[in-house]
Amino acid sequence: MVRPRVSNPDLDLYQSGTLVRLVGVNTGYGASTVLFGVDFEARVGEVALVTGPAAAGKTTLTHLLRLALPPRSGRTVILGVDVARAGPDVRAEVKRRIGYIAEDPVFVEHWSAFDNIAMPLRMGGRRARDYHDDVRELVDFVGIGEAADLPVQQLSGAERRRTAIARALASKPQLILADDPTANMSPADGRRVARLLAEMRRVGAGVVICSQDESLAECAQMRRWRIDHGRVTQVDEAAPQAEAEVE
Amino acid sequence: MKGEPIGFDRALFWTLVFAVFAAVAAGLGARVVDRLATGYQEAATNYAVVRVIAPEGPYAVAAAQVALSEAPHVSSAAPMTRGRAAALLRNWGGAPANADELPDLSLIELELAPATPGADVAGDIVAALAQAGVTAEVIEAPADGASANMAARVRTIASWGAVAFGAVMAVIVWLAARGLATRRRELVTVMCDLGATRAQAASRIGDEAAMLGLSAGGAGAVLAVIVAVVLLLLAAPEVSLQALPAMIRPLDFAPLVAAPMIAALAAGLGARAAAGDIHAQAARLG
């Protein structure tokens, strides 16, 4: 017997390829509001580049999208879930489908980069012999090579950033959030990282990059957004999507 | 997930070892007090010595023994040999006595049945002997109720004191384990970022702390046992290692079993609660 399908507009939105939709969202910390009436969207197979000056609200937008900061008003639908109405377990489940690259990534410092990268896979219940090759592949993909076996506390800033990228990609997330991923990198390293992230749209992920560096837009085709004083505006109307669909 | 032992963990481990060692030592101390008090209580209430005054001679002692076997309150009666008397004198701190040089003491040792409260045990025994034509006196009468109560009170105080001390040690373990969770803050934060629920993060840290508590508890208990055995052998040279198993009662194992388990529980709960708090802070920035 076929069950009648219960209409869920949030899920429908997700299945139509919209990974993130913010409508009139306000949020902030304590008594201060940082984001005002934000309208934003990220789609599958697309890279959204959000640029703006320091203290414009980029990191706050990232925290909102990674479900660390609750919206105060407006509508926030991420991966088919209205996060304002979701309970802690549902929010945690959504977070497991998001790869987050912080501006200053947190690691278990005395573990090796390899072990840090493998952490999402261990949390998912996979055993070392099952994920070893996948993690090695990621290590090669982000180009940290031999450094993967060193404790993270011994890595350079660029190596740490690449380790964070590899960790964010390990669980094959549907949405990748990168907060200033090229900060403190040489222009060449920065472009390489931006290209790495942009590559992820080809495997069906949506990518949101928040950065001060507007030149990242030259690295790949991206939908560009501008954030200033907590207000987000779309710079260009559309960006070509990679040929991928939400499973 | 792996976590290499680091300096803080070693310090925490030895803190837990010490706490469990102290708790087990207190528990074993309470058991020793309990057994000494029980021995005293039994000796004080169930033991008496009768001296036969008249007639004199070994036949009188034999007649008194027969009469005592029928006397109220008496479970058993046995004439005191010279060897036994010499041993008692030594125990009571007297000058070393040669059994062969002791005079005929005309003493009979009695093991008494539990008496009803208010019963005149000595009077009843003397009366029973008088009926058999033996004049005697009870020279070491069973203790009165107050002495027996004092022994019971000492046992209770020792037991509850050990429990209270163990509870204080458990609180120390609980607080120390919260320190472990604080040390694992970065792991909890990363787990939170990667989508672990509060319960998952708390369990991860709580389980680690519980295992640490159990292993440290085991080490502390073993250490306490070693120290206890050494002290016992020093304090009572007549006790041999071979004789020890026969002296141990099942209840003596209670502190050894309970302390490591309580340490594991307290450490697990302390770390779990702290890890949950850290996860909550990481999960909701606003």
mmCIF file of N, CA, C and O in Angstrom, chain A residues 5 8-21 41-44 75 77-82 93-94 97-98 172-175 204-206 244-247:
data_model
loop_
_atom_site.group_PDB
_atom_site.id
_atom_site.type_symbol
_atom_site.label_atom_id
_atom_site.label_comp_id
_atom_site.label_asym_id
_atom_site.label_seq_id
_atom_site.Cartn_x
_atom_site.Cartn_y
_atom_site.Cartn_z
ATOM 1 N N ARG A 5 1.548 10.952 0.280
ATOM 2 C CA ARG A 5 2.713 11.777 0.593
ATOM 3 C C ARG A 5 2.271 13.026 1.353
ATOM 4 O O ARG A 5 1.375 13.745 0.918
ATOM 5 N N ASN A 8 5.690 18.604 2.497
ATOM 6 C CA ASN A 8 6.653 19.296 3.352
ATOM 7 C C ASN A 8 7.396 20.289 2.465
ATOM 8 O O ASN A 8 8.296 19.904 1.718
ATOM 9 N N PRO A 9 7.008 21.564 2.530
ATOM 10 C CA PRO A 9 7.599 22.542 1.609
ATOM 11 C C PRO A 9 9.112 22.674 1.784
ATOM 12 O O PRO A 9 9.818 22.920 0.801
ATOM 13 N N ASP A 10 9.593 22.498 3.006
ATOM 14 C CA ASP A 10 11.038 22.608 3.237
ATOM 15 C C ASP A 10 11.789 21.476 2.520
ATOM 16 O O ASP A 10 12.826 21.697 1.896
ATOM 17 N N LEU A 11 11.212 20.284 2.623
ATOM 18 C CA LEU A 11 11.823 19.135 1.954
ATOM 19 C C LEU A 11 11.715 19.277 0.437
ATOM 20 O O LEU A 11 12.649 18.948 -0.306
ATOM 21 N N ASP A 12 10.569 19.766 -0.010
ATOM 22 C CA ASP A 12 10.390 19.990 -1.451
ATOM 23 C C ASP A 12 11.446 20.957 -1.971
ATOM 24 O O ASP A 12 12.015 20.774 -3.053
ATOM 25 N N LEU A 13 11.698 21.994 -1.174
ATOM 26 C CA LEU A 13 12.693 23.003 -1.561
ATOM 27 C C LEU A 13 14.059 22.335 -1.733
ATOM 28 O O LEU A 13 14.767 22.565 -2.722
ATOM 29 N N TYR A 14 14.378 21.481 -0.785
ATOM 30 C CA TYR A 14 15.664 20.784 -0.807
ATOM 31 C C TYR A 14 15.747 19.846 -2.019
ATOM 32 O O TYR A 14 16.753 19.802 -2.736
ATOM 33 N N GLN A 15 14.667 19.129 -2.242
ATOM 34 C CA GLN A 15 14.685 18.159 -3.346
ATOM 35 C C GLN A 15 14.728 18.843 -4.709
ATOM 36 O O GLN A 15 15.139 18.236 -5.698
ATOM 37 N N SER A 16 14.312 20.124 -4.711
ATOM 38 C CA SER A 16 14.399 20.860 -5.982
ATOM 39 C C SER A 16 15.795 21.459 -6.176
ATOM 40 O O SER A 16 16.045 22.136 -7.172
ATOM 41 N N GLY A 17 16.705 21.202 -5.222
ATOM 42 C CA GLY A 17 18.093 21.625 -5.404
ATOM 43 C C GLY A 17 18.502 22.833 -4.589
ATOM 44 O O GLY A 17 19.638 23.287 -4.671
ATOM 45 N N THR A 18 17.595 23.382 -3.781
ATOM 46 C CA THR A 18 17.954 24.529 -2.939
ATOM 47 C C THR A 18 18.452 24.013 -1.591
ATOM 48 O O THR A 18 17.683 23.454 -0.807
ATOM 49 N N LEU A 19 19.727 24.196 -1.344
ATOM 50 C CA LEU A 19 20.314 23.685 -0.099
ATOM 51 C C LEU A 19 20.101 24.654 1.055
ATOM 52 O O LEU A 19 19.933 24.238 2.203
ATOM 53 N N VAL A 20 20.143 25.944 0.752
ATOM 54 C CA VAL A 20 19.968 26.964 1.795
ATOM 55 C C VAL A 20 18.999 28.022 1.277
ATOM 56 O O VAL A 20 19.123 28.471 0.132
ATOM 57 N N ARG A 21 18.058 28.384 2.094
ATOM 58 C CA ARG A 21 17.235 29.554 1.764
ATOM 59 C C ARG A 21 17.001 30.355 3.043
ATOM 60 O O ARG A 21 16.439 29.838 4.016
ATOM 61 N N GLU A 41 20.533 32.454 -0.751
ATOM 62 C CA GLU A 41 20.203 31.126 -1.259
ATOM 63 C C GLU A 41 21.470 30.446 -1.761
ATOM 64 O O GLU A 41 22.345 31.095 -2.335
ATOM 65 N N ALA A 42 21.558 29.161 -1.536
ATOM 66 C CA ALA A 42 22.659 28.361 -2.098
ATOM 67 C C ALA A 42 22.055 27.097 -2.681
ATOM 68 O O ALA A 42 21.184 26.485 -2.065
ATOM 69 N N ARG A 43 22.528 26.769 -3.883
ATOM 70 C CA ARG A 43 21.919 25.627 -4.569
ATOM 71 C C ARG A 43 22.956 24.525 -4.796
ATOM 72 O O ARG A 43 24.161 24.768 -4.758
ATOM 73 N N VAL A 44 22.446 23.357 -5.040
ATOM 74 C CA VAL A 44 23.314 22.214 -5.278
ATOM 75 C C VAL A 44 24.141 22.436 -6.550
ATOM 76 O O VAL A 44 23.662 23.011 -7.526
ATOM 77 N N ARG A 75 13.009 33.304 8.085
ATOM 78 C CA ARG A 75 12.882 31.869 7.792
ATOM 79 C C ARG A 75 14.243 31.329 7.347
ATOM 80 O O ARG A 75 14.863 31.868 6.425
ATOM 81 N N VAL A 77 15.931 27.866 6.158
ATOM 82 C CA VAL A 77 15.778 26.461 5.766
ATOM 83 C C VAL A 77 17.128 25.972 5.234
ATOM 84 O O VAL A 77 17.656 26.520 4.267
ATOM 85 N N ILE A 78 17.672 24.988 5.894
ATOM 86 C CA ILE A 78 18.980 24.442 5.516
ATOM 87 C C ILE A 78 18.853 22.939 5.316
ATOM 88 O O ILE A 78 18.389 22.225 6.218
ATOM 89 N N LEU A 79 19.206 22.491 4.139
ATOM 90 C CA LEU A 79 19.129 21.069 3.765
ATOM 91 C C LEU A 79 17.744 20.486 4.075
ATOM 92 O O LEU A 79 17.622 19.378 4.621
ATOM 93 N N GLY A 80 16.739 21.267 3.772
ATOM 94 C CA GLY A 80 15.369 20.782 3.901
ATOM 95 C C GLY A 80 14.802 20.846 5.298
ATOM 96 O O GLY A 80 13.733 20.284 5.556
ATOM 97 N N VAL A 81 15.486 21.537 6.205
ATOM 98 C CA VAL A 81 15.018 21.610 7.596
ATOM 99 C C VAL A 81 14.897 23.070 8.012
ATOM 100 O O VAL A 81 15.829 23.857 7.813
ATOM 101 N N ASP A 82 13.740 23.417 8.555
ATOM 102 C CA ASP A 82 13.567 24.758 9.129
ATOM 103 C C ASP A 82 14.262 24.740 10.486
ATOM 104 O O ASP A 82 13.735 24.190 11.455
ATOM 105 N N GLU A 93 21.844 16.273 13.149
ATOM 106 C CA GLU A 93 21.811 15.458 11.920
ATOM 107 C C GLU A 93 22.100 16.336 10.706
ATOM 108 O O GLU A 93 22.835 15.917 9.789
ATOM 109 N N VAL A 94 21.563 17.542 10.697
ATOM 110 C CA VAL A 94 21.826 18.475 9.579
ATOM 111 C C VAL A 94 23.314 18.849 9.571
ATOM 112 O O VAL A 94 23.944 18.915 8.510
ATOM 113 N N ARG A 97 25.694 16.773 7.788
ATOM 114 C CA ARG A 97 25.671 16.851 6.313
ATOM 115 C C ARG A 97 26.328 18.133 5.820
ATOM 116 O O ARG A 97 26.235 18.473 4.646
ATOM 117 N N ILE A 98 26.935 18.870 6.735
ATOM 118 C CA ILE A 98 27.609 20.119 6.381
ATOM 119 C C ILE A 98 29.107 19.980 6.660
ATOM 120 O O ILE A 98 29.492 19.505 7.729
ATOM 121 N N LYS A 172 31.786 13.523 2.877
ATOM 122 C CA LYS A 172 31.045 13.823 1.639
ATOM 123 C C LYS A 172 29.801 14.655 1.942
ATOM 124 O O LYS A 172 28.661 14.221 1.695
ATOM 125 N N PRO A 173 30.010 15.868 2.447
ATOM 126 C CA PRO A 173 28.869 16.698 2.854
ATOM 127 C C PRO A 173 28.090 17.228 1.653
ATOM 128 O O PRO A 173 28.633 17.323 0.542
ATOM 129 N N GLN A 174 26.856 17.584 1.911
ATOM 130 C CA GLN A 174 26.037 18.152 0.834
ATOM 131 C C GLN A 174 26.225 19.657 0.743
ATOM 132 O O GLN A 174 25.948 20.257 -0.292
ATOM 133 N N LEU A 175 26.639 20.249 1.835
ATOM 134 C CA LEU A 175 26.866 21.704 1.848
ATOM 135 C C LEU A 175 28.227 21.962 2.487
ATOM 136 O O LEU A 175 28.524 21.440 3.563
ATOM 137 N N GLY A 204 28.259 17.135 -6.429
ATOM 138 C CA GLY A 204 26.891 17.318 -5.951
ATOM 139 C C GLY A 204 26.746 18.162 -4.720
ATOM 140 O O GLY A 204 25.648 18.263 -4.166
ATOM 141 N N ALA A 205 27.825 18.747 -4.248
ATOM 142 C CA ALA A 205 27.715 19.585 -3.058
ATOM 143 C C ALA A 205 27.454 21.037 -3.459
ATOM 144 O O ALA A 205 27.774 21.451 -4.581
ATOM 145 N N GLY A 206 26.875 21.768 -2.558
ATOM 146 C CA GLY A 206 26.814 23.219 -2.709
ATOM 147 C C GLY A 206 27.926 23.808 -1.865
ATOM 148 O O GLY A 206 28.259 23.266 -0.817
ATOM 149 N N ALA A 244 24.686 18.223 -11.436
ATOM 150 C CA ALA A 244 24.559 17.307 -10.296
ATOM 151 C C ALA A 244 23.198 17.512 -9.675
ATOM 152 O O ALA A 244 22.591 18.558 -9.818
ATOM 153 N N GLU A 245 22.740 16.477 -9.048
ATOM 154 C CA GLU A 245 21.430 16.557 -8.408
ATOM 155 C C GLU A 245 21.536 16.046 -6.980
ATOM 156 O O GLU A 245 22.414 15.253 -6.651
ATOM 157 N N VAL A 246 20.600 16.503 -6.199
ATOM 158 C CA VAL A 246 20.535 16.000 -4.819
ATOM 159 C C VAL A 246 20.036 14.572 -4.853
ATOM 160 O O VAL A 246 19.101 14.259 -5.566
ATOM 161 N N GLU A 247 20.724 13.739 -4.108
ATOM 162 C CA GLU A 247 20.262 12.344 -4.074
ATOM 163 C C GLU A 247 19.015 12.241 -3.241
ATOM 164 O O GLU A 247 18.925 12.833 -2.187
#
